[in-house]
GROMACS .gro file of C-alpha atoms in nm:
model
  154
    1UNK     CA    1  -9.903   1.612   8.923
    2UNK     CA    2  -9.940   1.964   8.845
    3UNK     CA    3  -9.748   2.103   8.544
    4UNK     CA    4  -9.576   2.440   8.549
    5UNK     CA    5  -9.757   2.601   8.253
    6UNK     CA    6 -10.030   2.537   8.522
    7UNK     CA    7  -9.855   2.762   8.815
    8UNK     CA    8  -9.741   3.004   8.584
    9UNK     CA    9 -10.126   3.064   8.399
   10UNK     CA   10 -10.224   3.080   8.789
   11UNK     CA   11  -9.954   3.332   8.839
   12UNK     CA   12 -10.045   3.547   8.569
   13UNK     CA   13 -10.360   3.573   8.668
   14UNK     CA   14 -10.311   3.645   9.054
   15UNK     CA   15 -10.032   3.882   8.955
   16UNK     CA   16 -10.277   4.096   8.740
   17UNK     CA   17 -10.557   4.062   8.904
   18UNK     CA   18 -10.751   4.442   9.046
   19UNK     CA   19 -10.919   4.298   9.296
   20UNK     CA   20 -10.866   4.364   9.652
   21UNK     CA   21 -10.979   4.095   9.848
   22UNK     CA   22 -10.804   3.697   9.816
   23UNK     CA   23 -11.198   3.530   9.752
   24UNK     CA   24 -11.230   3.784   9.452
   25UNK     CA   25 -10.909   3.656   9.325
   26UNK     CA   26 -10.998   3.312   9.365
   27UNK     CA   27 -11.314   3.388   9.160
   28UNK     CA   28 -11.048   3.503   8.908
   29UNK     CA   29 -10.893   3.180   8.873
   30UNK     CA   30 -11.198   2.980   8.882
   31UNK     CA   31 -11.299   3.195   8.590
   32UNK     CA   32 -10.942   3.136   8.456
   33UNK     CA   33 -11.043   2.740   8.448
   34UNK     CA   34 -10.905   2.650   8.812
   35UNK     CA   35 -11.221   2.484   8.988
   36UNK     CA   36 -11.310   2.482   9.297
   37UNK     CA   37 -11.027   2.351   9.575
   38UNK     CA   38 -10.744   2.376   9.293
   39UNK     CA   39 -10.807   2.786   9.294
   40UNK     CA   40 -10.788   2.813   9.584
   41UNK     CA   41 -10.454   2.579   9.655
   42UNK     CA   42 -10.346   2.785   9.398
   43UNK     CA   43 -10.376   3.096   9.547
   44UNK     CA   44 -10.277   2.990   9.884
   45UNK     CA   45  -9.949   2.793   9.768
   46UNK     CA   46  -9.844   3.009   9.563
   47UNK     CA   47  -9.848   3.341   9.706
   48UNK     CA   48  -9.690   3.179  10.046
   49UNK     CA   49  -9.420   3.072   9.800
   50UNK     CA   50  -9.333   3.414   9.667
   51UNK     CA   51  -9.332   3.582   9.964
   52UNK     CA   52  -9.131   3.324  10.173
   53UNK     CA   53  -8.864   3.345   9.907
   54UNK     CA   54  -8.863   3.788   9.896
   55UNK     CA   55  -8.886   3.779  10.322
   56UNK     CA   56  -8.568   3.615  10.339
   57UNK     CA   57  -8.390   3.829  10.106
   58UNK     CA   58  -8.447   4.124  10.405
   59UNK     CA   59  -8.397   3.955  10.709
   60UNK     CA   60  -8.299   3.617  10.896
   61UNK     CA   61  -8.656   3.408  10.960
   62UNK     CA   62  -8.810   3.117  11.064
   63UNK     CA   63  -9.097   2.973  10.857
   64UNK     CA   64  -9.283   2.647  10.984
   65UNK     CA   65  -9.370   2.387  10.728
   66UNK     CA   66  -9.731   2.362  10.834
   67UNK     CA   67 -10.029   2.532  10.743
   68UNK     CA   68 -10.358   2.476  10.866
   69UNK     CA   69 -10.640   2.422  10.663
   70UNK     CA   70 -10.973   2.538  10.845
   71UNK     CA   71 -11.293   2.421  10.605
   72UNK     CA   72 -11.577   2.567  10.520
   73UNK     CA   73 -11.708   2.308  10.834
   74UNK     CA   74 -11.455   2.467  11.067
   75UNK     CA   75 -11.249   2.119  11.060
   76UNK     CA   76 -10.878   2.194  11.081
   77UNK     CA   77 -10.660   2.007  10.873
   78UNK     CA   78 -10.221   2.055  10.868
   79UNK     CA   79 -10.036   1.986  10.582
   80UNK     CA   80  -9.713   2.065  10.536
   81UNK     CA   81  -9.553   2.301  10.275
   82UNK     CA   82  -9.290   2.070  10.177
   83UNK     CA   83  -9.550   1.811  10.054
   84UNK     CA   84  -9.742   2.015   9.840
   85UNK     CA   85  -9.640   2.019   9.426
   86UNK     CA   86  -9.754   2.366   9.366
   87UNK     CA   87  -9.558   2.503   9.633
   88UNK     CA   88  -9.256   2.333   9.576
   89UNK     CA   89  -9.274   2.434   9.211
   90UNK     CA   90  -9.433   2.808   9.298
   91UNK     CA   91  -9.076   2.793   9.513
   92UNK     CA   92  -8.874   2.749   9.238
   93UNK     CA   93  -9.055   3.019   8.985
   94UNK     CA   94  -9.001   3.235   9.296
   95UNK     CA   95  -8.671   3.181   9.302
   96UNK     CA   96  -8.571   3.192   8.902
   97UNK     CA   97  -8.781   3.495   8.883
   98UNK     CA   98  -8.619   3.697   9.227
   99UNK     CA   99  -8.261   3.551   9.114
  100UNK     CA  100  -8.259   3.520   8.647
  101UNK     CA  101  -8.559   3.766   8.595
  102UNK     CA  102  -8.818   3.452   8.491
  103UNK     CA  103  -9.095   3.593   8.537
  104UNK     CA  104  -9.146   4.047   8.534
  105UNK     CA  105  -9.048   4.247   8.854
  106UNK     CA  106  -9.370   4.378   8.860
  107UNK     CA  107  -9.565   4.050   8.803
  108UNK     CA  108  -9.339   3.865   9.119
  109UNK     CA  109  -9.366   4.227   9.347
  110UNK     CA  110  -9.799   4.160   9.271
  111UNK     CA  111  -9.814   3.788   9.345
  112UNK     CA  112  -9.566   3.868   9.652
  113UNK     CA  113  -9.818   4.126   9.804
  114UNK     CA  114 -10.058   3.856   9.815
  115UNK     CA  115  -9.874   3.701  10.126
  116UNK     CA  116 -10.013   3.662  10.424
  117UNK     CA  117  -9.667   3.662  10.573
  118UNK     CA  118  -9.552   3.976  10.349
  119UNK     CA  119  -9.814   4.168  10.534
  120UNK     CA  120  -9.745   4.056  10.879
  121UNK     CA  121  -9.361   4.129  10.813
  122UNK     CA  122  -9.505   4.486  10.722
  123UNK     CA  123  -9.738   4.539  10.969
  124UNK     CA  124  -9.416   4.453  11.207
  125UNK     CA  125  -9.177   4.647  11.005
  126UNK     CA  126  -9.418   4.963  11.075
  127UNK     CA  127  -9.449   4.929  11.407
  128UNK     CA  128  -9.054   4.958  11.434
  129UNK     CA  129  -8.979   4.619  11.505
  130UNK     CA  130  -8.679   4.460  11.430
  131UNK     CA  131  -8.772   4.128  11.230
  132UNK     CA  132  -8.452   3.940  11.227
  133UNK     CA  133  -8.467   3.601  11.348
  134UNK     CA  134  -8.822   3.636  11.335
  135UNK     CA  135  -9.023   3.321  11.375
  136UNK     CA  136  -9.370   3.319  11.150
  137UNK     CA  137  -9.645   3.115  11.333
  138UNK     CA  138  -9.824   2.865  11.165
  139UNK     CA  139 -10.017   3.004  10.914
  140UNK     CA  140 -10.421   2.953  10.898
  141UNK     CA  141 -10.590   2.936  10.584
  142UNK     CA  142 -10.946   2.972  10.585
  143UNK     CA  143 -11.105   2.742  10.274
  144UNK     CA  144 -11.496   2.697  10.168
  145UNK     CA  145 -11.417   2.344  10.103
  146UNK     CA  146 -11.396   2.054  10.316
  147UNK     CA  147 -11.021   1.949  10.414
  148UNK     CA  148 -11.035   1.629  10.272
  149UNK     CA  149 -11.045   1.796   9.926
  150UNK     CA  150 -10.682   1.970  10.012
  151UNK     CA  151 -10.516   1.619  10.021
  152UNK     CA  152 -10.616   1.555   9.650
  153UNK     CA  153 -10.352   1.654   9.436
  154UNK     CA  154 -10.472   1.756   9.083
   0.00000   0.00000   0.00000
């Protein structure tokens, strides 16, 4: 089972990271010693974590617990949120940082950007729509590993 020293070195580096594209900051934590799948899980868990715990904080919403996985082969995989270790714990750093000032404002508002769900809220948001009671769809996310590898917990 992960460890949260783990999540939080994963954090750090997401949260500082200048690049402007998610692959480039997976390259980041690969570099950071998070190989392969686990970088990317990493990325993906965690910055659906932050953002699903700042999103509520604005409006009423709906998140579903899935996510699918589509690999590298285009075989689509769900798994739900509630199963996976580093979101669970990402939730909780999320939480301690947005409610007892864990982690830095800055450092959470960075990680949070990284949302695919922060950016469709404000992509609504600037269209003038209203997003309370909002319903997020299932989000995709698209992996260059095989799907079998995202059931492995490291």
């Amino acid at each position: 089972m992960i460890e949260n020293e783990k999540i939080l070195e994963a954090i750090q580096i997401i949260g500082v990271s200048k690049a402007t594209e998610p692959p480039k900051v997976i390259d980041e934590l690969n570099k950071g010693g998070f190989i392969g799948v686990d970088a990317e899980k990493m990325f993906c868990f965690i910055t659906f974590a932050f953002g699903r715990v700042f999103i509520p904080k604005l409006a009423n919403v709906h998140f579903r617990d899935e996510i699918i996985i589509d690999s590298i082969s285009n075989e689509k995989s769900r798994l739900n949120f509630s199963e996976q270790n580093i979101y669970k714990k990402s939730v909780s750093i999320a939480e301690a940082t947005f409610n007892e000032g864990l982690l830095s404002k800055e450092l959470f508002e960075s990680v949070m950007m990284w949302s695919p769900e922060i950016n469709a809220m404000n992509d609504a948001l600037d269209q003038g729509e209203d997003i309370e009671n909002a319903e997020f769809a299932v989000p995709i996310f698209f992996s260059s590993f095989e799907t079998k590898d995202w059931i492995k917990d490291f």
